[in-house]
mmCIF file of C-alpha atoms in Angstrom:
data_model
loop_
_atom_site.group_PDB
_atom_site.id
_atom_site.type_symbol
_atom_site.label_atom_id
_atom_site.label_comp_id
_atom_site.label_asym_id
_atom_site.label_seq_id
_atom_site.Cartn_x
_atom_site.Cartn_y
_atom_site.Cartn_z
ATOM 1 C CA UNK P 83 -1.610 -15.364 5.343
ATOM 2 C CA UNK P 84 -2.565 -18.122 3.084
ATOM 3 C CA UNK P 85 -6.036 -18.826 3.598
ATOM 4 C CA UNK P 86 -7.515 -16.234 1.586
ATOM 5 C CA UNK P 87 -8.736 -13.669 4.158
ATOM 6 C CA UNK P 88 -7.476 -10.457 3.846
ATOM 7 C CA UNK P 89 -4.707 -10.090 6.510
ATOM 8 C CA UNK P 90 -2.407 -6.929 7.702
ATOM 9 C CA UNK P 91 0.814 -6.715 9.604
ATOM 10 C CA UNK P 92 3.156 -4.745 11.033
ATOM 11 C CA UNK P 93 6.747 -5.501 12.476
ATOM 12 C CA UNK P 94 10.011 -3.613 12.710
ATOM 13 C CA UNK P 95 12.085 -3.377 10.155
ATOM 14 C CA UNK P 96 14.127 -1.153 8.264
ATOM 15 C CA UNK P 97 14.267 -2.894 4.460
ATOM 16 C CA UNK P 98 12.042 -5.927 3.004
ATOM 17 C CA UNK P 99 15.526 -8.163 3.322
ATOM 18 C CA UNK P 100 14.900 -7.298 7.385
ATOM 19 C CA UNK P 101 11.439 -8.289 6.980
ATOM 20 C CA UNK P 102 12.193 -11.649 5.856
ATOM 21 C CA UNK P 103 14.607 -12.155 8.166
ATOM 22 C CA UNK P 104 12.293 -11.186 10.654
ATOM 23 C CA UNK P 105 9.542 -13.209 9.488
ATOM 24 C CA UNK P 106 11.679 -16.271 8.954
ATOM 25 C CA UNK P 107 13.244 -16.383 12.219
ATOM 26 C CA UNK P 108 11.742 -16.527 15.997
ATOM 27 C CA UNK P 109 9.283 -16.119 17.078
ATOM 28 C CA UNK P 110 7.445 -16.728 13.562
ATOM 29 C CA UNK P 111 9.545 -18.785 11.766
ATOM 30 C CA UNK P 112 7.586 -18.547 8.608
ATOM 31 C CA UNK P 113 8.729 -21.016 6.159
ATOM 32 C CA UNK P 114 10.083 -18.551 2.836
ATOM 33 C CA UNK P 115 8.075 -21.041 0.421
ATOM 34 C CA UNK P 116 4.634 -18.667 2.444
ATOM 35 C CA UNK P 117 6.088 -15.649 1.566
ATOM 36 C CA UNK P 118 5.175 -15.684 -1.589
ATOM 37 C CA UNK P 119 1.687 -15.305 -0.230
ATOM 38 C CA UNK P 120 2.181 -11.721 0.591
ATOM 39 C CA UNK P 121 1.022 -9.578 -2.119
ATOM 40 C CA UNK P 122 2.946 -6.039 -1.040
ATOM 41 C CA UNK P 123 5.946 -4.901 2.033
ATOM 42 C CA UNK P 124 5.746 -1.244 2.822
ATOM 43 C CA UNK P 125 9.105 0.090 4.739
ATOM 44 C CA UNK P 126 7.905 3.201 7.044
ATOM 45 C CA UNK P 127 10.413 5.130 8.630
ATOM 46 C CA UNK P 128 10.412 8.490 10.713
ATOM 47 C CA UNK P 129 11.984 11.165 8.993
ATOM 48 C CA UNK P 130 12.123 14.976 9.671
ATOM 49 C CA UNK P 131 10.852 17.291 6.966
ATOM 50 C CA UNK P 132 10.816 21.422 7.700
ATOM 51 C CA UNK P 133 11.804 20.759 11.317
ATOM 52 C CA UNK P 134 9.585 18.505 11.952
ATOM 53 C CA UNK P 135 8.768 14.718 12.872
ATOM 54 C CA UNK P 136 6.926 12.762 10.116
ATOM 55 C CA UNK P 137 5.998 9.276 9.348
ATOM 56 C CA UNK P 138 6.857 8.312 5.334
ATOM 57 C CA UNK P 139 6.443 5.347 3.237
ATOM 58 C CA UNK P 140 9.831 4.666 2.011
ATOM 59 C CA UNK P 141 8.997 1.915 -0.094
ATOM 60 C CA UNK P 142 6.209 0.276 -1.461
ATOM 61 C CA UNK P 143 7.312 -3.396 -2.869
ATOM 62 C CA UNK P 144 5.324 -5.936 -4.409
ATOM 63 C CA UNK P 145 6.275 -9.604 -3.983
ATOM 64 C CA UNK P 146 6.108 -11.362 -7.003
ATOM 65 C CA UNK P 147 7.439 -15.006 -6.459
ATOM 66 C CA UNK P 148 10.506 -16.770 -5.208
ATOM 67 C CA UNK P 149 13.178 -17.822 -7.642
ATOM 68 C CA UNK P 150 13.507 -21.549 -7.717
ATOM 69 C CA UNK P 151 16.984 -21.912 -8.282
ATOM 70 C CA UNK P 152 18.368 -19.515 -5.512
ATOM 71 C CA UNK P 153 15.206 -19.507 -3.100
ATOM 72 C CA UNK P 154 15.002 -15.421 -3.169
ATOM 73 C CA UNK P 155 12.498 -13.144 -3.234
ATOM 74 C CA UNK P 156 11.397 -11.465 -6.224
ATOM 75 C CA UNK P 157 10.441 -8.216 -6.065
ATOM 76 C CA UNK P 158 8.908 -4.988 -7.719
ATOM 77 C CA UNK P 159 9.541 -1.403 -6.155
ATOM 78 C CA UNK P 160 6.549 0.534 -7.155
ATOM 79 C CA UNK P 161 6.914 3.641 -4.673
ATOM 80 C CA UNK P 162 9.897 5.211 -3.362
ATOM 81 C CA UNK P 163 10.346 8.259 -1.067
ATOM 82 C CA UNK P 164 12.415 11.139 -2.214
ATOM 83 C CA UNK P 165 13.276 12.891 0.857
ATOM 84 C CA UNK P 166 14.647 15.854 -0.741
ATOM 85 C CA UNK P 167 11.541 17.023 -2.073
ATOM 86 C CA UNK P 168 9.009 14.955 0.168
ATOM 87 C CA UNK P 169 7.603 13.237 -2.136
ATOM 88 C CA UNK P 170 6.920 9.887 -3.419
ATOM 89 C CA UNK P 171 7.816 8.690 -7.296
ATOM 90 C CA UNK P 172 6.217 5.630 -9.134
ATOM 91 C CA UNK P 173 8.364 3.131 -10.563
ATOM 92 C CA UNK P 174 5.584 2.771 -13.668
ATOM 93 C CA UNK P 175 5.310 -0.689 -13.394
ATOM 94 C CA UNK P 176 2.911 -2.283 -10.854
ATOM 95 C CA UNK P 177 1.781 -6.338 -11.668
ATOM 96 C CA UNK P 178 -0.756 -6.236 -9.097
ATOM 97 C CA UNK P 179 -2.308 -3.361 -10.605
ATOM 98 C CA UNK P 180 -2.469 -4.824 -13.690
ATOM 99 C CA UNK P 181 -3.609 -7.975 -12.262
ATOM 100 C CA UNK P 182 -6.423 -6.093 -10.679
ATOM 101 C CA UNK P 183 -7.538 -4.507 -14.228
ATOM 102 C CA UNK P 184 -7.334 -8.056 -16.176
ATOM 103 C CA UNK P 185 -9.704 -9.193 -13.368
ATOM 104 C CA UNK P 186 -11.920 -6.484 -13.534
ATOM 105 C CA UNK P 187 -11.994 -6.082 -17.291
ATOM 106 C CA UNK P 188 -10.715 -2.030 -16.892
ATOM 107 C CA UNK P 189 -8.431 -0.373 -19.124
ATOM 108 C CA UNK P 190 -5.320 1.790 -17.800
ATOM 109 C CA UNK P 191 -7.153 4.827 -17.718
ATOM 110 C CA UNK P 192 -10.542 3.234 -15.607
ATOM 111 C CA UNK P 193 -8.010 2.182 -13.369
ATOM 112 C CA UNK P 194 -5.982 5.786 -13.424
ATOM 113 C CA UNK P 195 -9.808 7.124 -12.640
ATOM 114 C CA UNK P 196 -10.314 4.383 -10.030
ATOM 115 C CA UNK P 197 -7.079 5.739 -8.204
ATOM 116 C CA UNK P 198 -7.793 8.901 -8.715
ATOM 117 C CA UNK P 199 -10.968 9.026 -6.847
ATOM 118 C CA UNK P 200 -9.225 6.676 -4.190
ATOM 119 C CA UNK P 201 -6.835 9.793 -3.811
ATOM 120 C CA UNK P 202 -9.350 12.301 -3.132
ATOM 121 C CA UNK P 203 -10.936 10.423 -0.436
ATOM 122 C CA UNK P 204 -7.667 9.822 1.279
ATOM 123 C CA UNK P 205 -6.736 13.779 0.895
ATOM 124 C CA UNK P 206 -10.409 14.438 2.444
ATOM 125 C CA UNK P 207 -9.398 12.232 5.388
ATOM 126 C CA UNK P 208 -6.212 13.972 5.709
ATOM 127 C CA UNK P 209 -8.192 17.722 5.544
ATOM 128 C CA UNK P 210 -10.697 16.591 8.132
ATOM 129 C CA UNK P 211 -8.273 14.923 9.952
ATOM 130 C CA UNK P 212 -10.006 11.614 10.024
ATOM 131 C CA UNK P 213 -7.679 9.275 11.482
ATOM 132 C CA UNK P 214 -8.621 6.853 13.913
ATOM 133 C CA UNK P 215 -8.588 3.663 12.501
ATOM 134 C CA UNK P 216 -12.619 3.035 13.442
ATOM 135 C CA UNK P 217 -13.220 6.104 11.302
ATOM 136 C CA UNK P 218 -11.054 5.345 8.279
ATOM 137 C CA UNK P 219 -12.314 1.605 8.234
ATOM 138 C CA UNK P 220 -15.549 3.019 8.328
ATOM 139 C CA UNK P 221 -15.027 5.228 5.090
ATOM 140 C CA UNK P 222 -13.352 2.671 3.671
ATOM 141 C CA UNK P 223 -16.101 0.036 3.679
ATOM 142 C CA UNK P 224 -18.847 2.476 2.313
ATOM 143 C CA UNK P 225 -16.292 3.560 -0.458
ATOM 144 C CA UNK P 226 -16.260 -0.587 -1.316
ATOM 145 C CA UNK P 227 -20.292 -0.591 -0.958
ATOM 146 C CA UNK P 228 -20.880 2.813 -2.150
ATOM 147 C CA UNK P 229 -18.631 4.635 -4.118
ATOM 148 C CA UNK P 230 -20.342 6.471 -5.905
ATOM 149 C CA UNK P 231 -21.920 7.913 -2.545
ATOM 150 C CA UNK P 232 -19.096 8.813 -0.901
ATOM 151 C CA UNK P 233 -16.729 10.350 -3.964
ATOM 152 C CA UNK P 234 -20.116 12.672 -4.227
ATOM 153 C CA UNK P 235 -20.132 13.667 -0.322
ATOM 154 C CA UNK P 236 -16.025 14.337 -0.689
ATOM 155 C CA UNK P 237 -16.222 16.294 -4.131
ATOM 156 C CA UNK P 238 -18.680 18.399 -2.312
ATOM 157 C CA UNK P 239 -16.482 18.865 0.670
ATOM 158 C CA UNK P 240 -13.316 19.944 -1.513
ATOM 159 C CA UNK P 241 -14.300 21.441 -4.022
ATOM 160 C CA UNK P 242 -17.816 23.460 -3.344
#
């Protein structure tokens, strides 16, 4: 987690107070001074929408730091789920968005752009029904070396 390789996770947990709990107890018994190496905790849950069985993001968190004086997380909620319309609604404040433009020099709107195009790739997975994780990874990495090639090949796919 803190080594600076890019690592993912999943365990089984309902809110980011079970994940820490989780994570602090057995079997990992992660010390809470580490946890303030993870950058983000999404909560998934199952949820049924129309009749049927779906898979949400409930929350998308960002974990800021731990408060010195009474050892707890701190914490940004940047996504939430609305069930009653299916949808998802941004809290307007993300810091490791704006971390990401001070580091790359963009303003708000390269980065609106930048997650923009991110969005139509994902929707073009979702169309073609790309979803194997070999496949996705595969996208994924020629988005990072080639975006420019592959936001061509999936404007051409949606919208020719």
């Amino acid at each position: 987690m803190s080594t600076g390789h890019i690592t993912y996770s999943t365990t089984h947990a309902d809110s980011v107070a079970s994940v820490v709990h989780r994570i602090e107890n057995p079997p990992m018994d992660v010390p809470r001074n580490m946890l303030s190496a993870l950058d983000f905790i999404c909560i998934q849950v199952q949820a049924r929408v129309g009749g049927k069985r779906i898979r949400r993001n409930k929350q998308i968190v960002e974990v800021l730091d731990i408060d010195p004086r009474t050892n707890e997380l701190i914490t940004n909620e940047v996504f939430k789920w609305r069930s009653a319309t299916d949808e998802h609604s941004y809290s307007g404040k993300s810091y490791l968005l704006e971390e990401l433009m001070e580091a790359r020099g963009w303003s708000e709107s390269r980065m609106r752009e930048e997650l923009k195009r991110r969005q139509e790739v994902l929707e073009w997975m979702r169309i073609k029904k790309i979803r194997h994780y070999k496949d996705v990874s595969k996208i994924l990495i020629s988005y990072h070396r080639d975006p420019e090639a592959v936001i061509e090949r999936v404007r051409k796919d949606l919208y020719e």
